[in-house]
Short mmCIF file of N, CA and C in Angstrom, two decimals:
data_model
loop_
_atom_site.label_atom_id
_atom_site.label_comp_id
_atom_site.label_asym_id
_atom_site.label_seq_id
_atom_site.Cartn_x
_atom_site.Cartn_y
_atom_site.Cartn_z
N UNK A 1 55.20 14.05 26.90
CA UNK A 1 54.08 14.91 27.08
C UNK A 1 54.50 16.06 27.98
N UNK A 2 53.59 16.73 28.58
CA UNK A 2 53.94 17.86 29.44
C UNK A 2 54.49 17.38 30.76
N UNK A 3 55.33 18.18 31.34
CA UNK A 3 55.86 17.79 32.64
C UNK A 3 54.91 18.28 33.72
N UNK A 4 54.50 17.40 34.55
CA UNK A 4 53.62 17.73 35.65
C UNK A 4 54.35 17.42 36.94
N UNK A 5 54.40 18.42 37.80
CA UNK A 5 55.07 18.23 39.09
C UNK A 5 54.03 18.40 40.19
N UNK A 6 53.98 17.52 41.07
CA UNK A 6 53.08 17.66 42.22
C UNK A 6 53.85 18.29 43.37
N UNK A 7 53.09 18.75 44.35
CA UNK A 7 53.74 19.35 45.52
C UNK A 7 54.60 18.33 46.22
N UNK A 8 54.21 17.07 46.15
CA UNK A 8 54.98 16.03 46.81
C UNK A 8 56.30 15.81 46.09
N UNK A 9 56.35 16.15 44.80
CA UNK A 9 57.57 15.94 44.04
C UNK A 9 58.61 17.01 44.32
N UNK A 10 58.21 18.15 44.90
CA UNK A 10 59.16 19.21 45.21
C UNK A 10 60.02 18.78 46.39
N UNK A 11 61.22 19.23 46.39
CA UNK A 11 62.08 18.89 47.53
C UNK A 11 61.54 19.56 48.79
N UNK A 12 61.74 18.92 49.93
CA UNK A 12 61.22 19.44 51.20
C UNK A 12 61.88 20.77 51.57
N UNK A 13 63.08 21.03 51.09
CA UNK A 13 63.74 22.30 51.41
C UNK A 13 63.00 23.47 50.75
N UNK A 14 62.40 23.27 49.56
CA UNK A 14 61.62 24.33 48.90
C UNK A 14 60.34 24.61 49.68
N UNK A 15 59.68 23.51 50.14
CA UNK A 15 58.45 23.71 50.91
C UNK A 15 58.76 24.46 52.21
N UNK A 16 59.85 24.10 52.88
CA UNK A 16 60.23 24.78 54.11
C UNK A 16 60.53 26.25 53.86
N UNK A 17 61.20 26.55 52.74
CA UNK A 17 61.53 27.93 52.42
C UNK A 17 60.25 28.73 52.18
N UNK A 18 59.28 28.16 51.47
CA UNK A 18 58.01 28.85 51.23
C UNK A 18 57.28 29.11 52.55
N UNK A 19 57.27 28.11 53.44
CA UNK A 19 56.62 28.29 54.75
C UNK A 19 57.35 29.36 55.57
N UNK A 20 58.69 29.35 55.52
CA UNK A 20 59.46 30.37 56.24
C UNK A 20 59.18 31.76 55.69
N UNK A 21 59.07 31.85 54.35
CA UNK A 21 58.76 33.15 53.73
C UNK A 21 57.38 33.64 54.16
N UNK A 22 56.39 32.72 54.18
CA UNK A 22 55.04 33.10 54.62
C UNK A 22 55.04 33.52 56.08
N UNK A 23 55.76 32.79 56.92
CA UNK A 23 55.84 33.14 58.34
C UNK A 23 56.51 34.50 58.52
N UNK A 24 57.56 34.74 57.76
CA UNK A 24 58.25 36.03 57.84
C UNK A 24 57.37 37.17 57.37
N UNK A 25 56.62 36.92 56.30
CA UNK A 25 55.71 37.94 55.78
C UNK A 25 54.59 38.22 56.79
N UNK A 26 54.06 37.18 57.40
CA UNK A 26 53.01 37.35 58.41
C UNK A 26 53.56 38.13 59.61
N UNK A 27 54.75 37.78 60.08
CA UNK A 27 55.36 38.48 61.21
C UNK A 27 55.60 39.95 60.87
N UNK A 28 56.10 40.20 59.66
CA UNK A 28 56.34 41.59 59.24
C UNK A 28 55.03 42.37 59.18
N UNK A 29 53.99 41.74 58.65
CA UNK A 29 52.69 42.40 58.58
C UNK A 29 52.14 42.73 59.96
N UNK A 30 52.30 41.80 60.90
CA UNK A 30 51.82 42.05 62.26
C UNK A 30 52.61 43.16 62.93
N UNK A 31 53.92 43.18 62.74
CA UNK A 31 54.75 44.24 63.32
C UNK A 31 54.33 45.59 62.77
N UNK A 32 54.13 45.66 61.45
CA UNK A 32 53.71 46.93 60.84
C UNK A 32 52.34 47.35 61.37
N UNK A 33 51.41 46.39 61.50
CA UNK A 33 50.07 46.73 61.98
C UNK A 33 50.11 47.28 63.40
N UNK A 34 50.85 46.63 64.29
CA UNK A 34 50.86 47.05 65.69
C UNK A 34 51.72 48.29 65.92
N UNK A 35 52.75 48.51 65.14
CA UNK A 35 53.62 49.66 65.36
C UNK A 35 53.24 50.86 64.51
N UNK A 36 52.50 50.65 63.44
CA UNK A 36 52.11 51.76 62.59
C UNK A 36 51.24 52.71 63.41
N UNK A 37 51.57 53.99 63.41
CA UNK A 37 50.83 54.94 64.26
C UNK A 37 49.36 55.07 63.86
N UNK A 38 48.49 54.90 64.83
CA UNK A 38 47.07 55.17 64.66
C UNK A 38 46.82 56.57 65.21
N UNK A 39 45.67 57.11 64.92
CA UNK A 39 45.40 58.47 65.36
C UNK A 39 45.16 58.52 66.87
N UNK A 40 45.55 59.65 67.45
CA UNK A 40 45.25 59.96 68.85
C UNK A 40 44.20 61.06 68.78
N UNK A 41 43.01 60.79 69.30
CA UNK A 41 41.90 61.73 69.19
C UNK A 41 41.81 62.61 70.43
N UNK A 42 41.64 63.89 70.20
CA UNK A 42 41.48 64.86 71.29
C UNK A 42 40.10 65.51 71.13
N UNK A 43 39.25 65.35 72.15
CA UNK A 43 37.90 65.92 72.12
C UNK A 43 37.69 66.82 73.33
N UNK A 44 36.85 67.81 73.14
CA UNK A 44 36.47 68.69 74.25
C UNK A 44 35.46 67.95 75.12
N UNK A 45 35.70 67.92 76.42
CA UNK A 45 34.76 67.30 77.34
C UNK A 45 34.03 68.36 78.17
N UNK A 46 34.18 69.61 77.77
CA UNK A 46 33.41 70.69 78.38
C UNK A 46 34.10 71.40 79.52
N UNK A 47 33.41 72.44 79.97
CA UNK A 47 33.86 73.20 81.14
C UNK A 47 33.18 72.58 82.35
N UNK A 48 33.95 72.25 83.35
CA UNK A 48 33.40 71.60 84.54
C UNK A 48 33.02 72.61 85.62
N UNK A 49 33.88 73.59 85.88
CA UNK A 49 33.63 74.56 86.94
C UNK A 49 34.11 75.93 86.47
N UNK A 50 33.32 76.95 86.79
CA UNK A 50 33.73 78.34 86.56
C UNK A 50 33.58 79.09 87.87
N UNK A 51 34.66 79.67 88.33
CA UNK A 51 34.61 80.52 89.52
C UNK A 51 34.71 81.96 89.05
N UNK A 52 33.76 82.78 89.49
CA UNK A 52 33.70 84.17 89.06
C UNK A 52 34.09 85.07 90.24
N UNK A 53 35.02 85.99 89.99
CA UNK A 53 35.44 86.96 91.00
C UNK A 53 35.28 88.35 90.40
N UNK A 54 34.76 89.27 91.20
CA UNK A 54 34.56 90.65 90.75
C UNK A 54 35.52 91.57 91.47
N UNK A 55 36.11 92.51 90.72
CA UNK A 55 36.92 93.59 91.29
C UNK A 55 36.16 94.88 91.00
N UNK A 56 35.43 95.36 92.00
CA UNK A 56 34.56 96.52 91.81
C UNK A 56 35.37 97.78 91.49
N UNK A 57 36.51 97.93 92.14
CA UNK A 57 37.33 99.13 91.96
C UNK A 57 37.78 99.30 90.51
N UNK A 58 38.19 98.19 89.88
CA UNK A 58 38.69 98.25 88.50
C UNK A 58 37.64 97.82 87.47
N UNK A 59 36.40 97.57 87.91
CA UNK A 59 35.34 97.05 87.02
C UNK A 59 35.85 95.83 86.24
N UNK A 60 36.37 94.88 86.99
CA UNK A 60 37.04 93.71 86.40
C UNK A 60 36.28 92.44 86.76
N UNK A 61 36.12 91.56 85.78
CA UNK A 61 35.55 90.23 86.00
C UNK A 61 36.67 89.23 85.77
N UNK A 62 36.92 88.38 86.77
CA UNK A 62 37.97 87.36 86.67
C UNK A 62 37.28 86.00 86.68
N UNK A 63 37.50 85.24 85.60
CA UNK A 63 36.94 83.89 85.48
C UNK A 63 38.06 82.88 85.66
N UNK A 64 37.88 81.95 86.57
CA UNK A 64 38.78 80.80 86.70
C UNK A 64 38.02 79.61 86.14
N UNK A 65 38.49 79.09 85.00
CA UNK A 65 37.74 78.10 84.23
C UNK A 65 38.47 76.76 84.25
N UNK A 66 37.80 75.73 84.79
CA UNK A 66 38.36 74.38 84.74
C UNK A 66 37.70 73.63 83.59
N UNK A 67 38.50 73.32 82.58
CA UNK A 67 38.00 72.61 81.39
C UNK A 67 38.62 71.22 81.34
N UNK A 68 38.00 70.35 80.56
CA UNK A 68 38.46 68.96 80.45
C UNK A 68 38.56 68.56 78.99
N UNK A 69 39.65 67.85 78.67
CA UNK A 69 39.82 67.24 77.35
C UNK A 69 39.78 65.73 77.51
N UNK A 70 39.19 65.06 76.52
CA UNK A 70 39.22 63.60 76.49
C UNK A 70 40.20 63.19 75.40
N UNK A 71 41.25 62.47 75.79
CA UNK A 71 42.29 62.06 74.84
C UNK A 71 42.22 60.54 74.71
N UNK A 72 42.02 60.07 73.46
CA UNK A 72 41.88 58.65 73.17
C UNK A 72 43.09 58.14 72.40
N UNK A 73 43.76 57.14 72.96
CA UNK A 73 44.93 56.53 72.32
C UNK A 73 44.52 55.19 71.74
N UNK A 74 44.47 55.07 70.42
CA UNK A 74 44.09 53.81 69.78
C UNK A 74 45.31 53.00 69.36
N UNK A 75 46.49 53.42 69.79
CA UNK A 75 47.72 52.71 69.46
C UNK A 75 47.96 51.55 70.41
N UNK A 76 48.91 50.71 70.06
CA UNK A 76 49.28 49.57 70.89
C UNK A 76 50.50 49.89 71.73
N UNK A 77 50.76 51.15 71.96
CA UNK A 77 51.88 51.61 72.79
C UNK A 77 51.48 52.92 73.45
N UNK A 78 52.17 53.26 74.51
CA UNK A 78 51.89 54.47 75.28
C UNK A 78 52.25 55.71 74.48
N UNK A 79 51.45 56.76 74.60
CA UNK A 79 51.77 58.05 74.00
C UNK A 79 51.90 59.09 75.12
N UNK A 80 52.72 60.10 74.87
CA UNK A 80 52.95 61.16 75.86
C UNK A 80 52.32 62.46 75.38
N UNK A 81 51.54 63.07 76.24
CA UNK A 81 51.02 64.42 75.97
C UNK A 81 52.09 65.36 76.50
N UNK A 82 52.87 65.94 75.58
CA UNK A 82 54.05 66.72 75.98
C UNK A 82 53.73 68.17 76.31
N UNK A 83 52.68 68.73 75.73
CA UNK A 83 52.31 70.10 76.09
C UNK A 83 50.84 70.35 75.79
N UNK A 84 50.30 71.29 76.54
CA UNK A 84 48.91 71.71 76.36
C UNK A 84 48.89 73.22 76.51
N UNK A 85 48.30 73.89 75.54
CA UNK A 85 48.17 75.35 75.64
C UNK A 85 46.76 75.74 75.23
N UNK A 86 46.24 76.76 75.89
CA UNK A 86 44.88 77.19 75.61
C UNK A 86 44.80 78.71 75.68
N UNK A 87 44.07 79.27 74.75
CA UNK A 87 43.77 80.70 74.75
C UNK A 87 42.28 80.87 75.03
N UNK A 88 41.96 81.79 75.91
CA UNK A 88 40.57 82.11 76.18
C UNK A 88 40.30 83.48 75.56
N UNK A 89 39.29 83.54 74.70
CA UNK A 89 38.99 84.79 74.00
C UNK A 89 37.58 85.25 74.31
N UNK A 90 37.43 86.56 74.36
CA UNK A 90 36.12 87.18 74.47
C UNK A 90 36.08 88.28 73.42
N UNK A 91 35.08 88.24 72.55
CA UNK A 91 34.92 89.23 71.48
C UNK A 91 36.21 89.34 70.65
N UNK A 92 36.79 88.20 70.26
CA UNK A 92 37.99 88.11 69.43
C UNK A 92 39.23 88.71 70.07
N UNK A 93 39.24 88.87 71.37
CA UNK A 93 40.41 89.38 72.09
C UNK A 93 40.83 88.34 73.12
N UNK A 94 42.13 88.04 73.17
CA UNK A 94 42.63 87.08 74.15
C UNK A 94 42.55 87.72 75.53
N UNK A 95 41.81 87.06 76.43
CA UNK A 95 41.65 87.57 77.80
C UNK A 95 42.28 86.63 78.82
N UNK A 96 42.81 85.49 78.35
CA UNK A 96 43.47 84.56 79.26
C UNK A 96 44.20 83.48 78.50
N UNK A 97 45.23 82.93 79.12
CA UNK A 97 45.99 81.84 78.50
C UNK A 97 46.34 80.81 79.57
N UNK A 98 46.69 79.62 79.08
CA UNK A 98 47.16 78.55 79.95
C UNK A 98 48.16 77.74 79.15
N UNK A 99 49.32 77.44 79.74
CA UNK A 99 50.35 76.64 79.08
C UNK A 99 50.97 75.71 80.12
N UNK A 100 51.15 74.45 79.75
CA UNK A 100 51.86 73.51 80.61
C UNK A 100 52.58 72.47 79.74
N UNK A 101 53.59 71.82 80.32
CA UNK A 101 54.34 70.77 79.62
C UNK A 101 54.29 69.49 80.44
N UNK A 102 54.72 68.39 79.80
CA UNK A 102 54.73 67.07 80.44
C UNK A 102 53.40 66.77 81.13
N UNK A 103 52.36 66.77 80.34
CA UNK A 103 51.00 66.70 80.87
C UNK A 103 50.65 65.31 81.39
N UNK A 104 50.81 64.29 80.53
CA UNK A 104 50.30 62.98 80.91
C UNK A 104 50.84 61.91 79.97
N UNK A 105 50.82 60.66 80.45
CA UNK A 105 51.07 59.50 79.61
C UNK A 105 49.75 58.76 79.44
N UNK A 106 49.41 58.44 78.20
CA UNK A 106 48.15 57.74 77.92
C UNK A 106 48.51 56.30 77.58
N UNK A 107 48.05 55.33 78.39
CA UNK A 107 48.37 53.92 78.12
C UNK A 107 47.80 53.46 76.78
N UNK A 108 48.30 52.33 76.28
CA UNK A 108 47.81 51.80 75.00
C UNK A 108 46.31 51.49 75.06
N UNK A 109 45.63 51.74 73.94
CA UNK A 109 44.23 51.39 73.73
C UNK A 109 43.34 51.87 74.88
N UNK A 110 43.50 53.13 75.27
CA UNK A 110 42.71 53.67 76.38
C UNK A 110 42.40 55.14 76.13
N UNK A 111 41.61 55.70 77.01
CA UNK A 111 41.33 57.13 76.96
C UNK A 111 41.51 57.70 78.35
N UNK A 112 41.82 58.98 78.38
CA UNK A 112 42.08 59.64 79.65
C UNK A 112 41.53 61.06 79.61
N UNK A 113 40.99 61.51 80.74
CA UNK A 113 40.53 62.88 80.85
C UNK A 113 41.66 63.73 81.40
N UNK A 114 41.90 64.86 80.76
CA UNK A 114 42.94 65.79 81.19
C UNK A 114 42.27 67.11 81.55
N UNK A 115 42.40 67.49 82.82
CA UNK A 115 41.82 68.75 83.30
C UNK A 115 42.86 69.85 83.27
N UNK A 116 42.43 71.05 82.97
CA UNK A 116 43.32 72.20 83.07
C UNK A 116 42.49 73.42 83.47
N UNK A 117 43.15 74.36 84.12
CA UNK A 117 42.47 75.54 84.63
C UNK A 117 43.08 76.80 84.04
N UNK A 118 42.28 77.55 83.34
CA UNK A 118 42.72 78.82 82.75
C UNK A 118 42.07 79.99 83.47
N UNK A 119 42.75 81.10 83.45
CA UNK A 119 42.23 82.30 84.11
C UNK A 119 42.03 83.39 83.06
N UNK A 120 40.84 83.99 83.05
CA UNK A 120 40.52 85.06 82.10
C UNK A 120 40.13 86.31 82.88
N UNK A 121 40.66 87.44 82.45
CA UNK A 121 40.34 88.72 83.08
C UNK A 121 39.73 89.65 82.05
N UNK A 122 38.54 90.15 82.37
CA UNK A 122 37.85 91.06 81.46
C UNK A 122 37.63 92.39 82.17
N UNK A 123 38.34 93.39 81.70
CA UNK A 123 38.24 94.74 82.24
C UNK A 123 38.69 95.70 81.15
N UNK A 124 39.03 96.92 81.52
CA UNK A 124 39.48 97.89 80.51
C UNK A 124 38.42 98.09 79.46
N UNK A 125 38.73 97.72 78.19
CA UNK A 125 37.73 97.91 77.13
C UNK A 125 36.49 97.03 77.33
N UNK A 126 36.62 96.01 78.19
CA UNK A 126 35.49 95.12 78.46
C UNK A 126 34.90 95.37 79.85
N UNK A 127 35.05 96.59 80.36
CA UNK A 127 34.50 96.88 81.69
C UNK A 127 32.98 96.78 81.72
N UNK A 128 32.34 96.89 80.56
CA UNK A 128 30.89 96.72 80.51
C UNK A 128 30.47 95.32 80.94
N UNK A 129 31.38 94.33 80.80
CA UNK A 129 31.07 92.96 81.22
C UNK A 129 30.83 92.93 82.73
N UNK A 130 31.61 93.72 83.47
CA UNK A 130 31.42 93.80 84.92
C UNK A 130 30.00 94.27 85.23
N UNK A 131 29.56 95.30 84.56
CA UNK A 131 28.22 95.84 84.82
C UNK A 131 27.14 94.85 84.40
N UNK A 132 27.34 94.17 83.27
CA UNK A 132 26.38 93.16 82.82
C UNK A 132 26.28 92.02 83.84
N UNK A 133 27.42 91.56 84.33
CA UNK A 133 27.45 90.41 85.24
C UNK A 133 26.91 90.73 86.63
N UNK A 134 26.92 91.99 87.01
CA UNK A 134 26.51 92.35 88.38
C UNK A 134 25.13 93.00 88.46
N UNK A 135 24.45 93.18 87.35
CA UNK A 135 23.10 93.77 87.38
C UNK A 135 22.14 92.76 88.00
N UNK A 136 21.52 93.08 89.15
CA UNK A 136 20.65 92.10 89.82
C UNK A 136 19.32 91.87 89.09
N UNK A 137 18.89 92.79 88.24
CA UNK A 137 17.62 92.63 87.55
C UNK A 137 17.66 91.53 86.49
N UNK A 138 18.84 91.20 86.03
CA UNK A 138 18.99 90.14 85.02
C UNK A 138 19.21 88.83 85.76
N UNK A 139 18.39 87.82 85.44
CA UNK A 139 18.50 86.54 86.14
C UNK A 139 19.64 85.68 85.62
N UNK A 140 19.83 85.66 84.31
CA UNK A 140 20.89 84.84 83.71
C UNK A 140 21.89 85.78 83.06
N UNK A 141 23.14 85.63 83.44
CA UNK A 141 24.20 86.52 82.96
C UNK A 141 25.16 85.74 82.05
N UNK A 142 24.66 85.16 80.98
CA UNK A 142 25.51 84.36 80.11
C UNK A 142 26.37 85.23 79.20
N UNK A 143 27.64 84.88 79.12
CA UNK A 143 28.54 85.44 78.12
C UNK A 143 29.13 84.27 77.34
N UNK A 144 29.57 84.52 76.14
CA UNK A 144 30.15 83.47 75.31
C UNK A 144 31.66 83.68 75.26
N UNK A 145 32.38 82.63 75.62
CA UNK A 145 33.84 82.67 75.49
C UNK A 145 34.24 81.66 74.43
N UNK A 146 35.35 81.93 73.80
CA UNK A 146 35.90 81.09 72.75
C UNK A 146 37.23 80.55 73.27
N UNK A 147 37.42 79.23 73.17
CA UNK A 147 38.68 78.63 73.63
C UNK A 147 39.37 77.96 72.45
N UNK A 148 40.64 78.28 72.28
CA UNK A 148 41.48 77.65 71.26
C UNK A 148 42.54 76.86 72.02
N UNK A 149 42.46 75.53 71.93
CA UNK A 149 43.34 74.66 72.70
C UNK A 149 44.18 73.82 71.75
N UNK A 150 45.45 73.68 72.09
CA UNK A 150 46.39 72.91 71.28
C UNK A 150 47.11 71.90 72.17
N UNK A 151 47.20 70.66 71.68
CA UNK A 151 47.83 69.57 72.43
C UNK A 151 48.92 68.97 71.55
N UNK A 152 50.14 68.84 72.10
CA UNK A 152 51.23 68.17 71.38
C UNK A 152 51.41 66.78 71.97
N UNK A 153 51.49 65.78 71.07
CA UNK A 153 51.56 64.39 71.48
C UNK A 153 52.79 63.75 70.84
N UNK A 154 53.52 62.96 71.63
CA UNK A 154 54.74 62.32 71.15
C UNK A 154 54.60 60.80 71.30
N UNK A 155 54.99 60.08 70.23
CA UNK A 155 55.02 58.62 70.29
C UNK A 155 55.93 58.09 69.21
N UNK A 156 56.65 57.04 69.55
CA UNK A 156 57.67 56.36 68.73
C UNK A 156 58.43 57.32 67.82
N UNK A 157 58.94 58.37 68.39
CA UNK A 157 59.76 59.31 67.64
C UNK A 157 59.00 60.33 66.82
N UNK A 158 57.69 60.29 66.84
CA UNK A 158 56.88 61.25 66.09
C UNK A 158 56.30 62.29 67.03
N UNK A 159 56.07 63.48 66.52
CA UNK A 159 55.40 64.55 67.29
C UNK A 159 54.22 65.02 66.45
N UNK A 160 53.02 64.98 67.03
CA UNK A 160 51.84 65.49 66.34
C UNK A 160 51.18 66.56 67.19
N UNK A 161 50.35 67.35 66.55
CA UNK A 161 49.64 68.42 67.25
C UNK A 161 48.17 68.37 66.86
N UNK A 162 47.31 68.43 67.87
CA UNK A 162 45.87 68.51 67.64
C UNK A 162 45.37 69.83 68.21
N UNK A 163 44.47 70.47 67.48
CA UNK A 163 43.92 71.75 67.93
C UNK A 163 42.40 71.67 67.98
N UNK A 164 41.84 72.33 68.97
CA UNK A 164 40.39 72.41 69.14
C UNK A 164 39.98 73.86 69.25
N UNK A 165 38.84 74.18 68.69
CA UNK A 165 38.26 75.51 68.85
C UNK A 165 36.83 75.31 69.30
N UNK A 166 36.50 75.84 70.49
CA UNK A 166 35.17 75.62 71.06
C UNK A 166 34.60 76.92 71.62
N UNK A 167 33.28 77.00 71.61
CA UNK A 167 32.55 78.11 72.22
C UNK A 167 31.85 77.58 73.47
N UNK A 168 31.83 78.39 74.51
CA UNK A 168 31.17 77.99 75.76
C UNK A 168 30.35 79.16 76.29
N UNK A 169 29.18 78.83 76.81
CA UNK A 169 28.37 79.81 77.53
C UNK A 169 28.75 79.74 79.00
N UNK A 170 29.04 80.89 79.58
CA UNK A 170 29.44 80.97 80.99
C UNK A 170 28.51 81.94 81.69
N UNK A 171 27.95 81.53 82.83
CA UNK A 171 27.12 82.42 83.63
C UNK A 171 28.04 83.18 84.58
N UNK A 172 28.20 84.47 84.33
CA UNK A 172 29.12 85.28 85.12
C UNK A 172 28.41 86.00 86.26
N UNK A 173 27.17 85.62 86.58
CA UNK A 173 26.40 86.33 87.58
C UNK A 173 26.62 85.88 89.00
N UNK A 174 27.21 84.75 89.23
CA UNK A 174 27.39 84.25 90.59
C UNK A 174 28.85 84.10 90.94
N UNK A 175 29.11 83.80 92.21
CA UNK A 175 30.50 83.59 92.63
C UNK A 175 31.07 82.32 92.04
N UNK A 176 30.26 81.28 91.96
CA UNK A 176 30.76 80.02 91.44
C UNK A 176 29.64 79.32 90.70
N UNK A 177 29.98 78.80 89.55
CA UNK A 177 29.01 78.06 88.76
C UNK A 177 29.56 76.67 88.52
N UNK A 178 28.86 75.66 88.97
CA UNK A 178 29.26 74.27 88.70
C UNK A 178 28.36 73.73 87.61
N UNK A 179 28.97 73.18 86.57
CA UNK A 179 28.19 72.68 85.44
C UNK A 179 28.21 71.16 85.47
#
């Protein structure tokens, strides 16, 4: 009749080989899961402080802007934020920049706030901003700035770049604005 083999009829060396293969496959799957790169998320956490300085002689407004990024590492290993650069724009013109390297190490499965301070100068073709910001009859002196920020992140031999583009309202009427 037909040949029927039970699991007990198989030699024990075959069963051990199958178990070893399953264990090896499970170990390989776990290694791939834990080492496979997950995304590193970069979010804007807003502007924390703006210090406003006026140069009456040159009709110049100088903004010192402290901004914060929230960087989330969902990997099972540390990632390095190797560089951070930001452009501050007013009316589609770059009025300030900030660049730094070797920013931070983000531990596995955590998030970290990264602060940076950029300086923007508005004068020359934007000298009207000085007059707008210093007119005492206006109670709120909001201007809109545009920030383009780029972060380079390195992990397990890979280099990725995340970019953010954000708009912020800044009150340029006082010496210092804490938000």
